[in-house]
CSV table of C-alpha atoms in Angstrom, one decimal:
chain,number,residue,atom,x,y,z
A,1,MET,CA,-30.6,-58.1,120.1
A,2,VAL,CA,-29.2,-54.5,119.9
A,3,HIS,CA,-26.3,-54.1,117.5
A,4,ILE,CA,-23.2,-52.4,118.9
A,5,ALA,CA,-21.8,-50.1,116.3
A,6,GLY,CA,-18.0,-49.8,116.5
A,7,GLU,CA,-16.9,-50.2,113.0
A,8,THR,CA,-14.7,-47.7,111.1
A,9,LEU,CA,-16.5,-45.5,108.6
A,10,HIS,CA,-14.4,-44.0,105.9
A,11,VAL,CA,-15.4,-42.0,102.8
A,12,HIS,CA,-13.0,-42.1,99.8
A,13,PHE,CA,-13.6,-39.4,97.2
A,14,LEU,CA,-12.5,-41.3,94.1
A,15,GLY,CA,-14.1,-38.9,91.6
A,16,THR,CA,-15.1,-35.3,92.3
A,17,ALA,CA,-15.5,-33.7,88.8
A,18,GLY,CA,-18.6,-32.5,87.1
A,19,ALA,CA,-19.8,-33.8,83.8
A,20,LEU,CA,-16.4,-33.6,82.2
A,21,PRO,CA,-13.2,-34.9,83.8
A,22,SER,CA,-10.2,-32.6,84.3
A,23,PRO,CA,-6.5,-33.3,84.7
A,24,GLN,CA,-7.1,-33.2,88.5
A,25,ARG,CA,-10.6,-34.6,88.8
A,26,ASN,CA,-12.2,-37.9,87.7
A,27,PRO,CA,-15.9,-38.3,87.1
A,28,SER,CA,-18.2,-39.0,90.0
A,29,SER,CA,-17.5,-41.8,92.4
A,30,VAL,CA,-17.6,-42.0,96.2
A,31,LEU,CA,-16.5,-45.2,98.0
A,32,ILE,CA,-17.8,-45.7,101.5
A,33,ARG,CA,-16.2,-48.4,103.7
A,34,ARG,CA,-18.0,-49.3,106.8
A,35,GLY,CA,-16.3,-52.0,108.7
A,36,ALA,CA,-15.8,-54.9,106.3
A,37,ASP,CA,-18.4,-53.5,103.8
A,38,THR,CA,-17.5,-51.5,100.7
A,39,LEU,CA,-20.2,-49.6,98.8
A,40,LEU,CA,-19.7,-47.5,95.6
A,41,PHE,CA,-22.0,-44.5,95.1
A,42,ASP,CA,-21.7,-43.8,91.4
A,43,CYS,CA,-19.0,-45.3,89.2
A,44,GLY,CA,-17.8,-42.8,86.7
A,45,GLU,CA,-15.2,-43.5,84.0
A,46,GLY,CA,-11.8,-44.5,85.5
A,47,THR,CA,-13.2,-45.5,88.9
A,48,GLN,CA,-11.2,-48.8,89.0
A,49,GLN,CA,-7.9,-46.9,88.4
A,50,GLN,CA,-8.9,-44.5,91.2
A,51,MET,CA,-9.5,-47.5,93.5
A,52,MET,CA,-6.0,-48.7,92.6
A,53,ARG,CA,-4.5,-45.3,93.4
A,54,ALA,CA,-6.4,-45.1,96.7
A,55,ARG,CA,-5.4,-48.7,97.5
A,56,THR,CA,-9.0,-49.6,98.5
A,57,GLY,CA,-8.9,-53.0,96.9
A,58,PHE,CA,-11.7,-54.4,94.8
A,59,THR,CA,-14.0,-56.0,97.4
A,60,VAL,CA,-17.2,-54.2,96.4
A,61,ASN,CA,-20.4,-55.3,98.1
A,62,ALA,CA,-22.8,-53.1,96.1
A,63,ILE,CA,-23.0,-50.2,93.6
A,64,PHE,CA,-25.6,-47.5,93.9
A,65,ILE,CA,-26.1,-45.3,90.8
A,66,THR,CA,-27.8,-41.9,91.3
A,67,HIS,CA,-29.0,-41.4,87.7
A,68,TRP,CA,-28.3,-42.3,84.1
A,69,HIS,CA,-26.0,-39.6,82.9
A,70,ALA,CA,-22.9,-41.3,81.6
A,71,ASP,CA,-20.4,-39.6,83.9
A,72,HIS,CA,-22.0,-41.5,86.8
A,73,PHE,CA,-22.0,-45.0,85.4
A,74,LEU,CA,-19.4,-45.5,82.6
A,75,GLY,CA,-16.9,-47.0,85.0
A,76,VAL,CA,-19.1,-50.0,85.8
A,77,PHE,CA,-18.1,-51.8,82.6
A,78,GLY,CA,-14.4,-51.8,83.3
A,79,LEU,CA,-14.8,-52.5,86.9
A,80,VAL,CA,-17.0,-55.6,86.3
A,81,GLU,CA,-14.4,-57.0,83.9
A,82,THR,CA,-11.7,-56.5,86.4
A,83,LEU,CA,-13.7,-58.2,89.1
A,84,ALA,CA,-14.2,-61.1,86.7
A,85,PHE,CA,-10.5,-61.3,85.8
A,86,MET,CA,-9.7,-61.4,89.6
A,87,GLY,CA,-12.0,-64.4,90.0
A,88,ARG,CA,-15.0,-62.9,91.8
A,89,THR,CA,-17.8,-65.4,92.5
A,90,ASP,CA,-20.2,-63.4,94.7
A,91,PRO,CA,-23.1,-61.6,93.0
A,92,LEU,CA,-22.6,-57.9,92.4
A,93,PRO,CA,-25.9,-56.0,93.1
A,94,ILE,CA,-26.4,-52.7,91.3
A,95,TYR,CA,-29.1,-50.4,92.7
A,96,GLY,CA,-30.5,-47.4,91.0
A,97,PRO,CA,-33.6,-45.6,89.6
A,98,PRO,CA,-35.7,-47.0,86.8
A,99,TRP,CA,-33.6,-48.2,83.8
A,100,VAL,CA,-31.2,-50.1,86.1
A,101,GLU,CA,-32.5,-53.4,84.7
A,102,GLU,CA,-31.8,-52.3,81.1
A,103,PHE,CA,-28.4,-51.1,82.2
A,104,VAL,CA,-27.5,-54.3,83.9
A,105,GLU,CA,-28.7,-56.2,80.8
A,106,ILE,CA,-26.2,-54.2,78.7
A,107,VAL,CA,-23.4,-54.9,81.2
A,108,GLN,CA,-24.2,-58.6,80.9
A,109,LYS,CA,-24.3,-58.6,77.1
A,110,ILE,CA,-21.2,-56.5,76.5
A,111,ASN,CA,-18.9,-59.5,77.3
A,112,ARG,CA,-19.2,-62.4,75.0
A,113,HIS,CA,-17.7,-64.8,77.6
A,114,ALA,CA,-19.4,-66.0,80.8
A,115,ARG,CA,-18.3,-64.3,84.0
A,116,GLY,CA,-17.9,-66.2,87.2
A,117,PHE,CA,-20.5,-64.1,89.0
A,118,PRO,CA,-23.9,-62.6,88.3
A,119,VAL,CA,-24.6,-58.8,88.1
A,120,THR,CA,-28.1,-58.2,89.5
A,121,ALA,CA,-30.4,-55.2,89.0
A,122,HIS,CA,-32.4,-53.6,91.8
A,123,THR,CA,-34.8,-50.7,91.1
A,124,LEU,CA,-35.2,-48.2,93.8
A,125,GLU,CA,-37.6,-45.3,94.3
A,126,HIS,CA,-38.0,-42.5,96.9
A,127,GLY,CA,-38.0,-44.1,100.3
A,128,SER,CA,-36.7,-47.5,99.3
A,129,VAL,CA,-34.5,-49.1,102.0
A,130,VAL,CA,-31.6,-51.5,101.4
A,131,PRO,CA,-30.7,-53.3,104.7
A,132,PHE,CA,-27.1,-54.2,105.6
A,133,ASN,CA,-25.7,-55.5,108.9
A,134,GLY,CA,-25.9,-52.7,111.3
A,135,TYR,CA,-27.0,-50.0,108.9
A,136,THR,CA,-29.2,-49.2,105.9
A,137,VAL,CA,-29.0,-47.3,102.7
A,138,ARG,CA,-32.2,-45.3,101.9
A,139,ALA,CA,-33.0,-43.7,98.5
A,140,PHE,CA,-34.5,-40.3,98.1
A,141,ALA,CA,-35.7,-38.4,95.0
A,142,THR,CA,-33.6,-35.7,93.5
A,143,LEU,CA,-34.3,-32.7,91.2
A,144,HIS,CA,-32.2,-33.1,88.1
A,145,GLY,CA,-34.6,-33.3,85.2
A,146,ILE,CA,-34.4,-37.1,84.8
A,147,SER,CA,-35.3,-39.9,87.2
A,148,GLY,CA,-32.7,-39.7,89.9
A,149,LEU,CA,-31.9,-40.7,93.5
A,150,GLY,CA,-29.6,-39.7,96.3
A,151,TYR,CA,-28.7,-42.0,99.1
A,152,VAL,CA,-28.6,-41.9,102.9
A,153,LEU,CA,-26.3,-44.4,104.7
A,154,GLU,CA,-27.4,-44.5,108.3
A,155,GLU,CA,-26.3,-46.7,111.1
A,156,ASP,CA,-28.6,-48.4,113.5
A,157,GLU,CA,-29.0,-46.8,116.9
A,158,ARG,CA,-26.2,-47.6,119.4
A,159,PRO,CA,-27.0,-48.7,122.9
A,160,GLY,CA,-26.8,-46.1,125.6
A,161,ARG,CA,-23.7,-45.9,127.8
A,162,PHE,CA,-23.1,-48.8,130.1
A,163,ASN,CA,-23.4,-48.0,133.8
A,164,ARG,CA,-20.9,-50.3,135.4
A,165,GLU,CA,-21.6,-49.2,138.9
A,166,ARG,CA,-25.3,-49.8,138.6
A,167,ALA,CA,-24.6,-53.3,137.1
A,168,ILE,CA,-22.5,-54.2,140.1
A,169,GLU,CA,-25.2,-52.8,142.5
A,170,LEU,CA,-27.6,-55.2,140.9
A,171,GLY,CA,-25.3,-58.1,141.5
A,172,VAL,CA,-23.8,-58.6,138.0
A,173,PRO,CA,-20.2,-59.7,138.4
A,174,PRO,CA,-17.7,-58.0,136.1
A,175,GLY,CA,-16.8,-60.1,133.1
A,176,PRO,CA,-18.7,-61.7,130.2
A,177,LEU,CA,-22.2,-60.8,131.6
A,178,PHE,CA,-21.3,-57.1,131.2
A,179,GLY,CA,-20.7,-57.7,127.4
A,180,ARG,CA,-24.0,-59.6,127.1
A,181,LEU,CA,-25.9,-56.7,128.6
A,182,GLN,CA,-24.1,-54.2,126.4
A,183,ARG,CA,-25.1,-56.3,123.4
A,184,GLY,CA,-28.8,-56.0,124.4
A,185,GLU,CA,-29.2,-59.4,126.1
A,186,THR,CA,-31.0,-60.1,129.3
A,187,VAL,CA,-28.9,-62.0,131.8
A,188,ARG,CA,-29.8,-64.2,134.8
A,189,ILE,CA,-27.9,-64.0,138.1
A,190,VAL,CA,-28.3,-65.3,141.6
A,191,ARG,CA,-29.0,-62.6,144.1
A,192,ASP,CA,-29.5,-63.5,147.8
A,193,GLY,CA,-30.1,-67.1,146.8
A,194,VAL,CA,-32.7,-66.2,144.2
A,195,GLU,CA,-32.3,-66.3,140.4
A,196,VAL,CA,-33.3,-62.9,139.0
A,197,GLU,CA,-33.1,-61.3,135.6
A,198,VAL,CA,-31.1,-58.1,134.8
A,199,ARG,CA,-32.3,-56.4,131.6
A,200,PRO,CA,-30.2,-54.1,129.4
A,201,ASP,CA,-32.6,-51.2,130.2
A,202,ASP,CA,-31.5,-51.6,133.9
A,203,VAL,CA,-27.9,-50.7,133.1
A,204,LEU,CA,-27.9,-48.8,129.8
A,205,GLY,CA,-28.6,-45.1,129.2
A,206,MET,CA,-30.7,-43.7,126.4
A,207,PRO,CA,-29.9,-45.1,122.9
A,208,ARG,CA,-27.4,-43.0,121.0
A,209,PRO,CA,-27.6,-42.3,117.2
A,210,GLY,CA,-25.3,-44.0,114.8
A,211,ARG,CA,-23.5,-42.1,112.0
A,212,LYS,CA,-25.3,-40.8,108.9
A,213,ILE,CA,-23.9,-39.8,105.5
A,214,VAL,CA,-26.0,-38.2,102.8
A,215,TYR,CA,-24.9,-38.2,99.1
A,216,THR,CA,-27.1,-36.1,96.9
A,217,GLY,CA,-25.7,-36.9,93.4
A,218,ASP,CA,-26.6,-34.2,90.9
A,219,THR,CA,-29.6,-32.1,92.0
A,220,ARG,CA,-31.1,-28.8,92.8
A,221,PRO,CA,-31.3,-28.0,96.5
A,222,LEU,CA,-33.7,-30.3,98.3
A,223,GLN,CA,-34.3,-28.7,101.8
A,224,HIS,CA,-37.7,-27.3,100.6
A,225,GLN,CA,-39.0,-30.8,99.6
A,226,PRO,CA,-40.7,-31.9,102.9
A,227,ASP,CA,-40.7,-35.6,102.2
A,228,THR,CA,-37.0,-35.5,101.2
A,229,ALA,CA,-35.8,-33.1,103.9
A,230,ALA,CA,-37.2,-35.5,106.5
A,231,LEU,CA,-34.9,-38.2,105.2
A,232,ILE,CA,-31.7,-36.2,104.8
A,233,ARG,CA,-31.6,-33.9,107.8
A,234,ASP,CA,-29.1,-34.2,110.7
A,235,ALA,CA,-26.3,-35.9,108.7
A,236,ASP,CA,-22.8,-36.2,110.0
A,237,LEU,CA,-21.7,-35.6,106.5
A,238,LEU,CA,-23.7,-34.0,103.6
A,239,ILE,CA,-22.0,-34.6,100.3
A,240,HIS,CA,-23.8,-32.1,98.0
A,241,ASP,CA,-23.8,-31.1,94.4
A,242,ALA,CA,-21.8,-27.9,94.0
A,243,THR,CA,-21.1,-27.8,90.3
A,244,PHE,CA,-20.9,-24.0,90.1
A,245,ASP,CA,-19.9,-21.1,92.3
A,246,ASP,CA,-22.6,-18.5,93.0
A,247,GLN,CA,-21.6,-16.4,90.0
A,248,GLU,CA,-23.2,-19.1,87.8
A,249,SER,CA,-26.5,-19.3,89.7
A,250,ASN,CA,-28.5,-18.8,86.6
A,251,ARG,CA,-26.6,-21.6,84.8
A,252,ALA,CA,-27.1,-23.9,87.8
A,253,ARG,CA,-30.9,-23.4,87.7
A,254,GLU,CA,-30.9,-23.9,83.9
A,255,VAL,CA,-29.2,-27.3,84.0
A,256,LEU,CA,-30.6,-28.4,87.4
A,257,HIS,CA,-27.5,-28.4,89.4
A,258,SER,CA,-26.6,-26.5,92.6
A,259,THR,CA,-24.1,-23.8,93.4
A,260,ALA,CA,-21.8,-23.9,96.4
A,261,GLY,CA,-23.8,-21.3,98.1
A,262,GLU,CA,-27.0,-23.3,97.6
A,263,ALA,CA,-25.2,-26.3,99.1
A,264,GLY,CA,-24.3,-24.2,102.1
A,265,GLU,CA,-27.9,-23.1,102.5
A,266,ALA,CA,-29.0,-26.7,102.3
A,267,ALA,CA,-26.4,-27.8,104.9
A,268,ALA,CA,-27.6,-25.1,107.3
A,269,ALA,CA,-31.3,-25.8,106.8
A,270,LEU,CA,-30.8,-29.6,107.2
A,271,GLY,CA,-28.6,-29.4,110.3
A,272,ALA,CA,-25.6,-31.2,108.7
A,273,ARG,CA,-22.5,-31.4,110.8
A,274,MET,CA,-20.1,-31.2,107.9
A,275,LEU,CA,-20.5,-30.3,104.2
A,276,ALA,CA,-18.5,-31.7,101.3
A,277,LEU,CA,-18.8,-29.9,98.0
A,278,LEU,CA,-18.7,-32.3,95.0
A,279,HIS,CA,-19.2,-32.5,91.2
A,280,ILE,CA,-17.1,-29.5,90.4
A,281,SER,CA,-17.3,-28.1,86.9
A,282,SER,CA,-14.1,-28.4,84.8
A,283,ARG,CA,-14.3,-24.7,84.1
A,284,TYR,CA,-12.8,-23.9,87.5
A,285,ALA,CA,-9.0,-23.8,87.9
A,286,SER,CA,-9.6,-22.5,91.5
A,287,THR,CA,-12.3,-23.5,93.9
A,288,ALA,CA,-11.7,-20.7,96.4
A,289,ASN,CA,-15.0,-19.1,95.5
A,290,HIS,CA,-16.9,-22.4,96.2
A,291,ILE,CA,-15.6,-22.5,99.8
A,292,ARG,CA,-16.4,-18.8,100.3
A,293,ASP,CA,-19.9,-19.1,98.9
A,294,ALA,CA,-20.7,-22.1,101.0
A,295,LYS,CA,-19.4,-20.5,104.2
A,296,ARG,CA,-21.5,-17.5,103.6
A,297,HIS,CA,-24.5,-19.6,104.6
A,298,TYR,CA,-23.2,-22.4,106.7
A,299,GLU,CA,-21.1,-22.1,109.9
A,300,GLY,CA,-20.0,-25.8,110.1
A,301,ASP,CA,-17.0,-27.4,108.5
A,302,VAL,CA,-16.9,-27.1,104.7
A,303,ILE,CA,-14.5,-29.2,102.6
A,304,LEU,CA,-14.0,-29.4,98.9
A,305,PRO,CA,-12.1,-32.7,98.6
A,306,ALA,CA,-9.5,-33.5,96.0
A,307,ASP,CA,-9.7,-36.8,94.2
A,308,LEU,CA,-8.4,-39.6,96.5
A,309,ALA,CA,-9.1,-37.7,99.7
A,310,VAL,CA,-10.2,-39.8,102.6
A,311,LEU,CA,-12.5,-38.7,105.4
A,312,GLU,CA,-13.1,-40.7,108.6
A,313,ILE,CA,-16.6,-40.2,110.1
A,314,THR,CA,-16.4,-40.4,113.9
A,315,TYR,CA,-19.2,-40.8,116.4
A,316,ARG,CA,-20.9,-37.7,117.9
A,317,SER,CA,-19.9,-36.6,121.3
């Protein structure tokens, strides 16, 4: 059966800072809500307070950690305790690169009292796929000096547009059978006294792509890595490391981060429809240079979200 994607897709930028928080920016955390599902990508210190400020609630289906630098995972400890206090019973899966099992063991041991739900560890590597209902999350390798992953949230293909006139020509009466055909089901009708089948391919156009979000975490640009570029190109939203502006390009190379200009180059090379600059160093009181540097290379929409900003990802025309 073909899945019909019609769910909302919102990106909540809970934490947009670099390694050190600032008065305006919390450490890394991006919450993506697709329909009824809520996924956390990184969970820096203070993430649960940001969730309160953003009024996202605490229904978290899974946490994906990009790498084991503390600004990307310290918020897990407090969040897990809050979930326990609120009476959670469902398992909480935590996905990440190698060492996730050791990390989850620490999370389990840090509380002397039993929680009402298990926290489970799931080690991912480049190309690993985690399936959800109607979409997947796929991991890809990053370049940050330690074992690290970025993530692609990609929806299943949508059915092609429904040709109502063609369906009627084939004898399908308007009503529930239309919906079944749109959901990918073959239906049976009586035409000229004979029972015949009408297949979805008879009344649907070419399949249409679902939406795609790429979150790089901390990394050097990846468009020149063929295996990775194939996974992350053509995103509706590319959330890219832009720790520094282009004046600090030498520093970016030294510590294996990206500049805003390099993020713009990546977005252009990968065909992204929108670029969000993230992981901004606390040294910057103004981010005007970041936007300027990215736009020097990329003609699409560039945003540098403030903490608690929300972005809705719509379907392509």
